[in-house]
């Protein structure tokens, strides 16, 4: 028999009645604030073309590596879940894939994916019974039916979700066509791009050569000369600002930065594009490019995001058969203190530059990141990220950073997701966990109630708007 | 005046009344389930011969390095505690040693040893007053008297403790005589061995040469040739399976694995047995042998346990006077992401292979182990181990692994102990802490009550039985 | 309108009513115990000369890098806060600087600085309204007025704060004049020094040459010969003991120790004083000197404190303009297991030697420090330090060390501060957090109430007195 699907209004609040009552009051004031999503991976084409999604498997299962990695870890074949191979998408019936997922939902107990899914099922689709083996078909059919209706088109959901600002991520090799179509359409939703140049910076990426060729084509610059390469970045940064971007993003394996002389930098670049590089050269070039990007940010005002520390494509067999982004990226120990020093030696006292630091290594929160952000004017802390974007992960982030960096050196929440339908769920989790944390401080008389109320607003809205400069007309102006 | 000894029925449950009530309900359903102990260091001879233990010092103090390390850390001489030296056991009166311990029991406040001891004293021996200077003799005498009675013989306690499965640990140089005697005796208790080949793999171990000689003798193989060495492992693995083993265990200094070609591996083995090895060779050989053991596990179905990260015998002076296992092993920072890759590159997508990973470095729980186990089909997470086998350690384990790996990539509890009498106490602590953790998830509406009840059963019984394949007849069959 | 300034009597106690009631009871018994401050950085001259402080900015803002680093991190110019440059103190009106601070007090929400300040404002100065933009002048004027009165002179506050023992920190290049004046004055306050020889050990310190010259002058030894250098240390250690010192302190970048032969040590020293050293030589010399200092401690009974792991002066631009101690020191990952082994190989089994270990890397608490201190007789754990001297930091320290090291291998609280007025606030926070931790153990039936009461006394008074040997007449005697 189907179980009821209930979202308890007190979910994620601490159980102690005093603390819970405070959390409830704090949350009531910010629960309905518009969503600001300054970093994510939704497809701009959805909003450009506003075409309907087709079915539950294609929308919720196949693109979500949080979900299929867990199923895979328990020995479930990815073909049975309709996950695309390099050689093409397997001929799996989407309904059959959905059933496999539904039968194994117990694997997600205690995970954030489970909370996000329940929120999507209840709030977006209106289900009142839980997903399970017995309701798999009901879910599959109902979702297909709803997705076919106008109310479930991307733009309609964007409005329904009260999204005020949504950033996608594109590379220098992208023509931003979808973003141009959004702007040309006259639609009022604020969907902007983010400049993520990794594809033309990381020579170890399998698509580097192709990305460079496209980079040359789109800019008309000689991107194989150091001067032309930098000029091409400047051009594309301006293009991105014209498409609304206020930020760049950098997902290197480490946080290493370098501060080479122009002559050294040019020589290194020669090795990179000449194909005469070692792994150490590749790392040094990525490091130098972070500093070059910082230099350009000082010029054009774009906020830098540094997202290091992932060992990409750890599973060699799966990478061979299925390619990237299949749930096989594993965090690594990451140093920031030594890694960032070259860049900080050059720009550390700048009040123009703004760098948002993320980590997959929680041991650096209290030891490195909070002390750095609590000192350098140019540094701020991004929220708990990826594997740590979860109730316990968010709690640890606040407990380990607040006492040294305070709240005001943080930047609010990032959903960082491809799963558009889960965006409200993810922001809701963050708001609840933050209110629970603030409530504990109030209950322990470490913060006044009115201060907690102000902070709840800041954590939801104020900090993210200022940190990402989303209300700063001068950044768009620099695009001209 | 003697203090009462009370085991509060609510011990270890969170104090918040809502959470505590849920924890109580969950615990009531699993408190009396039989004990499955798939990894430990009890002496198989106890169950083979069923002879009586003699006194409190010999049974509870002298073999327990958790206890005498703490006393030693406060300047108490090990001779005063009757701890054996390399040159022999000091002529300390066991009663005098027990008194020293009793006088210093305050040192254990807040430690798991204290909880385990109180449980043993109250539940196994029936004491109603606490141990202290004033009750040392009462304890010593009462324990001696009880130990002399049939009800306190090893097999009687095994039954009284409701142990369903108990694994000991032996090396390839062990003839498994005790296990054979257990089987020949017709006694119904399921006590099995575990294959721990470190003694013939770690050339830096002081007894390597002797272990190899015995390995040759027991197998009749030329263990000094690479081919014969591998064949000898296969023979002994079959012997161990015949003595009930379902698992192997590997306690290397690091988690390093290697994937050498057969020619390289043979050359390296030549250096090892030829005595021409460096520390780097010794490490590489251990690394290669983990991969060789994985290859054999794919053949014979034995589950691999990897227990890395201990700096053994850190105290040089104490090692000289007293030898190994004297409380001087200290955890080290341990990498898994790079270390395991060679093995995973070869077997990572296997659904036959099962590897259970342990750590002494909690900073890897959320960063490395949970992401690895939440992806690779062959990997699961062992429980919090050794210094972390404690209420706070268990809580951190759940808080830092569940959101990424879920519950179903974990394997229940290990007591990992030589202290047989403490086995029920240790399992009880784990059950209580798990119920407390589940209760918090329910109280915060992150899990339904019926899901928590299912999980409590799984964490106590289901996961361990499946992970260690203890109900899998095909593993014993492969012994034939 | 000004907000009230209330110090809630239950602040920092857990919110759960059962736990809070226990914490209250425990705290009531130790709240008023005298303060023992065995490690800090107050100015001995204050107590020698007992001259009045001038104003709020000079007393509370300009010397406190916890405060101005946070303001600086948000882009506030240090000149506006009257922070001294290398070239001199900026001509900023102290009142204007105070106003900038007051306007930005919200930045400190959730930080320990905020709690300490509120305690100072309420308890020391008697304010009943909170500091803010509207009360900045009221605060500035009131504080100036009070500071001019006899009741706010250093010695009067020392008595009012019920300080029983206060250690300052001086180097071998210091003539201890202030300490001699204190003793000569007949004043009864026990203010003692601590021997911190880093200035003549760390050749990478910018003042090494000057410190060595002064070291020679004060001792009359040939400090440029290895023999004379060691003799000079012995002389100055005796001078320091005569000025009440019971401890030494060592703030190296890492915890590395070495155990060179006398010939090797002398050769290394030759390189150091000959100016022919590399960074590796400098590190090895610091490492060797920790072992030499341990050897002298075995002779003279002084307790060693090791405070490693800070990357000093990380902000190159700020170091150039403002010099040291400007909030730009950042913690680094720190190894202890391998680093301490050379020293421990020599002195690890000594029961004479006492070393107190601190860390800025919380990942070592459970992994390395608690296991080391829970084994070696000569090792104890200092409290959570610097960035971790905070409610959450203290809680993590207890949660991650107690189960392995117990309470009795810890040493009570250190305030480690230059901010004299905050000393009672800091000790009060530590007492409250410890009582909260003990209360949780009682509420979860992991500790009896009478044991918790005994431990609260120990954590406040007993452990620190014994660990720092402050009641040991034999140490002073060895000065003769």
Coordinates of C-alpha atoms in Angstrom, one line a residue, chain B residues 37-449:
Chain B
X37 CA 30.9 -10.1 15.0
X38 CA 32.6 -10.3 11.6
X39 CA 35.9 -8.9 12.6
X40 CA 37.9 -9.3 15.9
X41 CA 40.8 -10.6 17.7
X42 CA 39.6 -13.0 20.3
X43 CA 41.6 -16.2 20.8
X44 CA 40.0 -19.2 19.0
X45 CA 41.7 -21.4 21.6
X46 CA 39.3 -20.2 24.2
X47 CA 36.4 -21.7 22.3
X48 CA 38.3 -24.8 21.3
X49 CA 39.4 -25.7 24.8
X50 CA 36.8 -23.9 26.9
X51 CA 39.1 -23.6 29.8
X52 CA 38.4 -21.1 32.6
X53 CA 40.0 -17.7 32.8
X54 CA 41.9 -17.0 36.0
X55 CA 41.6 -13.5 37.3
X56 CA 40.5 -10.0 36.6
X57 CA 44.0 -8.7 35.8
X58 CA 44.8 -11.4 33.3
X59 CA 41.4 -11.2 31.7
X60 CA 40.5 -7.5 31.7
X61 CA 43.6 -5.5 32.3
X62 CA 46.8 -7.0 30.9
X63 CA 45.5 -7.8 27.4
X64 CA 43.6 -4.5 26.9
X65 CA 45.9 -1.8 25.5
X66 CA 43.1 0.7 25.6
X67 CA 43.3 0.5 29.3
X68 CA 47.0 0.3 30.1
X69 CA 47.9 3.0 27.5
X70 CA 45.8 5.5 29.5
X71 CA 47.4 4.5 32.8
X72 CA 50.9 4.6 31.2
X73 CA 50.2 8.1 29.8
X74 CA 49.8 9.3 33.3
X75 CA 53.1 8.0 34.4
X76 CA 52.1 4.6 35.8
X77 CA 54.7 2.0 35.3
X78 CA 53.6 -1.0 33.1
X79 CA 55.3 -3.4 35.5
X80 CA 52.9 -2.3 38.2
X81 CA 50.1 -3.4 35.9
X82 CA 51.6 -6.8 35.2
X83 CA 52.0 -6.0 31.5
X84 CA 54.4 -8.5 29.9
X85 CA 57.9 -7.4 28.8
X86 CA 59.8 -9.0 26.0
X87 CA 61.9 -10.6 28.8
X88 CA 58.8 -12.1 30.5
X89 CA 55.9 -11.1 32.6
X90 CA 56.9 -9.1 35.7
X91 CA 56.3 -10.8 39.0
X92 CA 53.6 -8.4 39.9
X93 CA 50.8 -9.7 42.1
X94 CA 47.7 -9.6 40.0
X95 CA 45.7 -8.2 42.9
X96 CA 48.1 -5.4 43.3
X97 CA 47.9 -4.5 39.6
X98 CA 44.2 -4.5 39.8
X99 CA 44.3 -2.1 42.8
X100 CA 46.4 0.3 40.8
X101 CA 43.9 0.2 38.0
X102 CA 41.0 0.7 40.4
X103 CA 42.6 3.7 42.1
X104 CA 43.0 5.3 38.7
X105 CA 39.6 4.6 37.2
X106 CA 38.8 8.4 37.1
X107 CA 41.3 8.7 34.2
X108 CA 38.7 6.9 32.0
X109 CA 35.9 9.3 32.6
X110 CA 34.4 10.2 29.2
X111 CA 36.1 7.3 27.4
X112 CA 34.4 4.3 25.8
X113 CA 36.6 2.0 27.9
X114 CA 34.8 3.2 31.0
X115 CA 31.3 2.5 29.4
X116 CA 32.4 -1.0 28.3
X117 CA 33.9 -1.8 31.7
X118 CA 30.8 -0.7 33.6
X119 CA 28.6 -2.8 31.2
X120 CA 30.9 -5.8 31.8
X121 CA 30.9 -5.3 35.6
X122 CA 27.1 -4.8 35.8
X123 CA 25.8 -7.2 33.1
X124 CA 28.4 -10.0 33.0
X125 CA 29.4 -10.1 36.7
X126 CA 26.4 -8.6 38.3
X127 CA 28.1 -5.9 40.4
X128 CA 25.9 -3.3 42.0
X129 CA 28.7 -1.1 43.4
X130 CA 31.1 0.8 41.2
X131 CA 34.8 -0.1 40.9
X132 CA 37.0 2.1 43.0
X133 CA 39.9 2.0 45.4
X134 CA 37.5 0.8 48.1
X135 CA 36.0 -2.0 46.0
X136 CA 39.1 -3.2 44.2
X137 CA 39.4 -6.3 46.4
X138 CA 35.7 -7.0 46.3
X139 CA 35.9 -6.9 42.5
X140 CA 39.0 -9.0 42.3
X141 CA 37.7 -11.7 44.5
X142 CA 34.2 -11.8 43.0
X143 CA 35.5 -12.0 39.5
X144 CA 37.9 -14.8 40.4
X145 CA 35.1 -16.8 42.0
X146 CA 32.8 -16.3 39.1
X147 CA 35.4 -17.2 36.5
X148 CA 35.9 -20.5 38.3
X149 CA 32.3 -21.4 37.7
X150 CA 31.1 -23.3 34.6
X151 CA 28.8 -20.4 33.7
X152 CA 31.8 -18.2 33.0
X153 CA 33.6 -20.5 30.6
X154 CA 34.1 -19.2 27.1
X155 CA 31.4 -21.3 25.4
X156 CA 28.9 -20.6 28.1
X157 CA 29.4 -16.9 27.8
X158 CA 29.3 -17.2 24.0
X159 CA 25.8 -18.6 24.3
X160 CA 24.8 -16.2 27.0
X161 CA 26.0 -13.3 24.8
X162 CA 23.8 -14.6 22.0
X163 CA 26.6 -14.5 19.5
X164 CA 25.5 -15.8 16.2
X165 CA 28.8 -15.4 14.3
X166 CA 32.3 -14.6 15.6
X167 CA 35.3 -14.1 13.3
X168 CA 38.9 -14.3 14.7
X169 CA 42.0 -13.3 12.7
X170 CA 44.8 -15.6 11.8
X171 CA 47.8 -15.4 9.5
X172 CA 49.0 -17.7 6.7
X173 CA 51.6 -19.0 9.1
X174 CA 48.9 -20.3 11.5
X175 CA 47.9 -23.9 11.3
X176 CA 44.3 -23.1 12.4
X177 CA 44.5 -25.9 14.9
X178 CA 42.2 -24.1 17.3
X179 CA 39.6 -23.7 14.6
X180 CA 39.9 -27.4 13.6
X181 CA 39.4 -28.4 17.3
X182 CA 36.3 -26.2 17.5
X183 CA 34.8 -27.9 14.4
X184 CA 35.9 -31.4 15.6
X185 CA 34.3 -30.8 19.0
X186 CA 30.8 -30.7 17.7
X187 CA 30.1 -27.5 19.5
X188 CA 27.5 -25.5 17.8
X189 CA 29.0 -22.0 18.1
X190 CA 29.9 -20.4 14.8
X191 CA 33.5 -19.2 15.3
X192 CA 35.4 -18.7 12.0
X193 CA 38.8 -17.4 11.0
X194 CA 39.8 -14.5 8.7
X195 CA 42.8 -14.6 6.4
X196 CA 45.2 -11.8 7.4
X197 CA 48.4 -12.3 5.3
X198 CA 50.3 -9.2 6.5
X199 CA 52.9 -11.3 8.1
X200 CA 54.1 -12.8 4.8
X201 CA 53.5 -9.5 2.8
X202 CA 55.1 -6.9 5.0
X203 CA 58.9 -7.4 4.7
X204 CA 59.4 -4.7 7.3
X205 CA 57.7 -6.7 10.0
X206 CA 60.2 -8.2 12.4
X207 CA 58.8 -11.7 12.0
X208 CA 58.7 -11.8 8.2
X209 CA 61.4 -14.4 7.7
X210 CA 59.9 -16.8 10.3
X211 CA 56.4 -16.3 8.8
X212 CA 57.6 -17.1 5.3
X213 CA 59.3 -20.3 6.5
X214 CA 56.1 -21.4 8.2
X215 CA 54.1 -20.4 5.1
X216 CA 56.4 -22.7 3.0
X217 CA 56.0 -25.5 5.5
X218 CA 52.3 -25.4 5.7
X219 CA 51.7 -25.2 2.0
X220 CA 54.5 -27.3 0.5
X221 CA 55.0 -24.5 -2.0
X222 CA 58.2 -22.8 -3.0
X223 CA 57.1 -19.5 -1.5
X224 CA 60.4 -17.8 -2.5
X225 CA 59.4 -18.0 -6.2
X226 CA 56.6 -15.6 -7.3
X227 CA 54.5 -18.3 -8.8
X228 CA 54.9 -20.5 -5.7
X229 CA 54.2 -17.6 -3.4
X230 CA 50.9 -16.9 -5.1
X231 CA 50.0 -20.6 -5.2
X232 CA 50.7 -20.8 -1.5
X233 CA 48.3 -17.9 -0.9
X234 CA 45.6 -19.7 -2.9
X235 CA 46.1 -22.9 -0.9
X236 CA 45.9 -21.1 2.4
X237 CA 42.9 -19.1 1.4
X238 CA 41.2 -22.4 0.6
X239 CA 42.2 -23.7 4.1
X240 CA 40.8 -20.6 5.7
X241 CA 37.5 -20.9 3.8
X242 CA 37.4 -24.5 5.0
X243 CA 37.7 -23.1 8.5
X244 CA 34.7 -20.9 7.8
X245 CA 36.4 -17.7 6.7
X246 CA 34.4 -15.4 4.4
X247 CA 36.9 -12.5 4.5
X248 CA 40.5 -11.4 4.4
X249 CA 42.0 -8.5 6.2
X250 CA 44.9 -6.2 5.4
X251 CA 46.5 -3.8 7.9
X252 CA 49.0 -1.9 5.9
X253 CA 50.6 1.4 6.9
X254 CA 48.9 3.1 3.9
X255 CA 46.1 2.3 1.5
X256 CA 48.5 2.2 -1.4
X257 CA 47.7 -0.2 -4.2
X258 CA 49.6 -0.9 -7.4
X259 CA 49.0 -2.6 -10.7
X260 CA 52.3 -3.8 -11.9
X261 CA 52.7 -6.1 -15.0
X262 CA 53.4 -9.7 -14.1
X263 CA 57.1 -9.2 -15.1
X264 CA 57.5 -6.2 -12.9
X265 CA 55.7 -7.9 -10.0
X266 CA 58.0 -10.9 -10.2
X267 CA 61.1 -8.7 -10.3
X268 CA 59.9 -6.8 -7.3
X269 CA 59.2 -10.0 -5.4
X270 CA 62.7 -11.1 -6.2
X271 CA 64.1 -8.0 -4.4
X272 CA 61.8 -8.6 -1.4
X273 CA 62.8 -12.2 -0.8
X274 CA 66.3 -11.6 -1.9
X275 CA 66.8 -9.0 0.9
X276 CA 67.7 -6.3 -1.6
X277 CA 64.7 -4.1 -0.9
X278 CA 64.3 -0.4 0.1
X279 CA 61.5 1.1 2.1
X280 CA 59.9 2.1 -1.2
X281 CA 60.1 -1.5 -2.5
X282 CA 58.5 -2.7 0.7
X283 CA 55.7 -0.2 0.3
X284 CA 55.3 -1.0 -3.4
X285 CA 55.1 -4.8 -2.7
X286 CA 52.4 -4.3 -0.1
X287 CA 50.6 -2.2 -2.6
X288 CA 50.9 -4.8 -5.4
X289 CA 49.8 -7.5 -3.0
X290 CA 46.5 -5.7 -2.2
X291 CA 45.7 -5.9 -5.9
X292 CA 46.8 -9.6 -6.1
X293 CA 44.5 -10.3 -3.1
X294 CA 41.7 -8.6 -4.9
X295 CA 42.3 -10.8 -7.9
X296 CA 42.0 -13.9 -5.8
X297 CA 38.9 -12.5 -4.1
X298 CA 37.3 -12.2 -7.5
X299 CA 38.0 -15.9 -7.9
X300 CA 37.0 -17.2 -4.5
X301 CA 34.5 -14.7 -3.3
X302 CA 36.3 -13.7 -0.1
X303 CA 35.5 -10.2 1.1
X304 CA 38.5 -7.9 1.5
X305 CA 38.9 -5.6 4.5
X306 CA 41.5 -2.8 4.2
X307 CA 42.5 -1.3 7.6
X308 CA 45.3 1.2 6.9
X309 CA 46.8 4.2 8.5
X310 CA 48.4 3.2 11.7
X311 CA 52.0 4.1 12.6
X312 CA 52.9 1.0 14.5
X313 CA 55.2 0.9 17.5
X314 CA 55.7 4.7 17.6
X315 CA 57.4 4.6 21.0
X316 CA 60.9 3.3 20.3
X317 CA 61.8 2.7 24.0
X318 CA 58.6 0.9 24.8
X319 CA 59.0 -1.3 21.6
X320 CA 62.5 -2.3 22.7
X321 CA 61.3 -3.2 26.2
X322 CA 57.8 -4.5 25.6
X323 CA 57.3 -5.3 21.9
X324 CA 54.2 -4.8 19.8
X325 CA 50.6 -4.0 20.7
X326 CA 51.3 -2.0 23.8
X327 CA 49.1 1.0 23.0
X328 CA 51.8 2.8 21.0
X329 CA 50.2 2.7 17.6
X330 CA 49.3 6.2 16.4
X331 CA 47.0 7.0 13.4
X332 CA 48.4 8.9 10.4
X333 CA 46.9 11.1 7.7
X334 CA 45.8 8.6 5.0
X335 CA 45.0 9.2 1.3
X336 CA 42.5 6.9 -0.4
X337 CA 41.7 8.7 -3.7
X338 CA 45.1 8.3 -5.3
X339 CA 46.1 5.2 -3.3
X340 CA 43.2 3.0 -4.4
X341 CA 43.2 4.0 -8.0
X342 CA 45.5 1.3 -9.4
X343 CA 43.4 -1.4 -7.8
X344 CA 40.2 0.3 -8.9
X345 CA 41.4 0.8 -12.4
X346 CA 41.6 -3.0 -12.6
X347 CA 38.6 -4.1 -10.6
X348 CA 36.6 -1.0 -9.9
X349 CA 33.5 -2.0 -12.0
X350 CA 33.4 -5.5 -10.7
X351 CA 30.2 -6.5 -9.0
X352 CA 31.8 -9.7 -7.7
X353 CA 34.5 -8.1 -5.7
X354 CA 33.7 -6.5 -2.3
X355 CA 36.1 -4.4 -0.4
X356 CA 35.3 -2.9 3.0
X357 CA 37.4 0.3 3.7
X358 CA 38.3 1.4 7.2
X359 CA 40.2 4.5 8.3
X360 CA 41.8 6.1 11.3
X361 CA 41.7 9.5 9.6
X362 CA 38.2 11.0 10.0
X363 CA 39.0 13.8 7.6
X364 CA 38.5 11.4 4.8
X365 CA 34.9 10.3 5.7
X366 CA 33.1 13.0 3.9
X367 CA 35.9 13.9 1.5
X368 CA 37.0 10.6 0.1
X369 CA 35.4 7.5 1.6
X370 CA 31.8 8.4 1.3
X371 CA 32.2 9.6 -2.3
X372 CA 34.1 6.5 -3.3
X373 CA 31.7 4.1 -1.6
X374 CA 28.7 6.1 -3.0
X375 CA 30.0 5.4 -6.5
X376 CA 32.1 2.2 -6.9
X377 CA 30.1 -1.1 -6.8
X378 CA 33.0 -2.9 -5.2
X379 CA 33.5 -0.5 -2.2
X380 CA 31.7 -0.3 1.1
X381 CA 32.5 1.5 4.3
X382 CA 33.5 -0.2 7.5
X383 CA 32.3 1.3 10.7
X384 CA 34.3 3.9 12.7
X385 CA 37.4 2.1 13.9
X386 CA 39.7 1.7 16.9
X387 CA 40.3 5.2 18.3
X388 CA 37.0 6.2 16.7
X389 CA 34.9 3.2 17.9
X390 CA 33.2 5.4 20.5
X391 CA 29.9 7.3 20.9
X392 CA 31.3 10.6 19.4
X393 CA 33.3 8.7 16.8
X394 CA 30.3 6.7 15.7
X395 CA 28.2 9.8 15.5
X396 CA 30.7 11.6 13.4
X397 CA 30.9 8.6 11.1
X398 CA 27.2 8.7 10.4
X399 CA 27.0 12.5 10.1
X400 CA 29.9 12.6 7.7
X401 CA 29.1 9.5 5.5
X402 CA 25.4 9.1 5.3
X403 CA 24.5 12.0 3.1
X404 CA 26.8 10.9 0.3
X405 CA 27.1 7.1 0.7
X406 CA 23.7 6.4 2.4
X407 CA 23.3 3.7 4.9
X408 CA 23.3 0.8 2.4
X409 CA 27.0 1.3 1.5
X410 CA 27.9 0.6 5.1
X411 CA 28.3 -2.8 6.8
X412 CA 27.1 -2.6 10.4
X413 CA 29.3 -2.8 13.4
X414 CA 32.7 -4.4 14.1
X415 CA 33.8 -4.8 17.6
X416 CA 37.4 -5.5 16.6
X417 CA 38.3 -6.6 20.0
X418 CA 40.5 -9.1 22.0
X419 CA 38.3 -8.3 25.1
X420 CA 35.7 -11.0 24.7
X421 CA 33.7 -10.0 27.7
X422 CA 33.2 -6.5 26.3
X423 CA 31.6 -7.7 23.0
X424 CA 28.0 -7.3 24.2
X425 CA 28.9 -3.9 25.6
X426 CA 30.5 -2.7 22.4
X427 CA 27.6 -3.9 20.2
X428 CA 25.2 -2.3 22.7
X429 CA 26.9 1.1 22.4
X430 CA 26.8 0.9 18.6
X431 CA 23.1 0.0 18.6
X432 CA 22.3 2.9 21.0
X433 CA 24.3 5.4 19.0
X434 CA 22.8 4.3 15.7
X435 CA 19.3 4.5 17.2
X436 CA 20.1 8.0 18.5
X437 CA 21.2 9.1 15.1
X438 CA 18.2 7.6 13.4
X439 CA 16.0 9.2 16.0
X440 CA 17.4 12.7 15.2
X441 CA 16.6 12.2 11.5
X442 CA 13.0 11.2 12.5
X443 CA 12.7 14.1 14.9
X444 CA 13.9 16.5 12.2
X445 CA 11.4 14.9 9.7
X446 CA 14.2 13.7 7.5
X447 CA 13.1 10.1 7.7
X448 CA 9.8 8.4 8.5
X449 CA 9.5 6.4 11.6

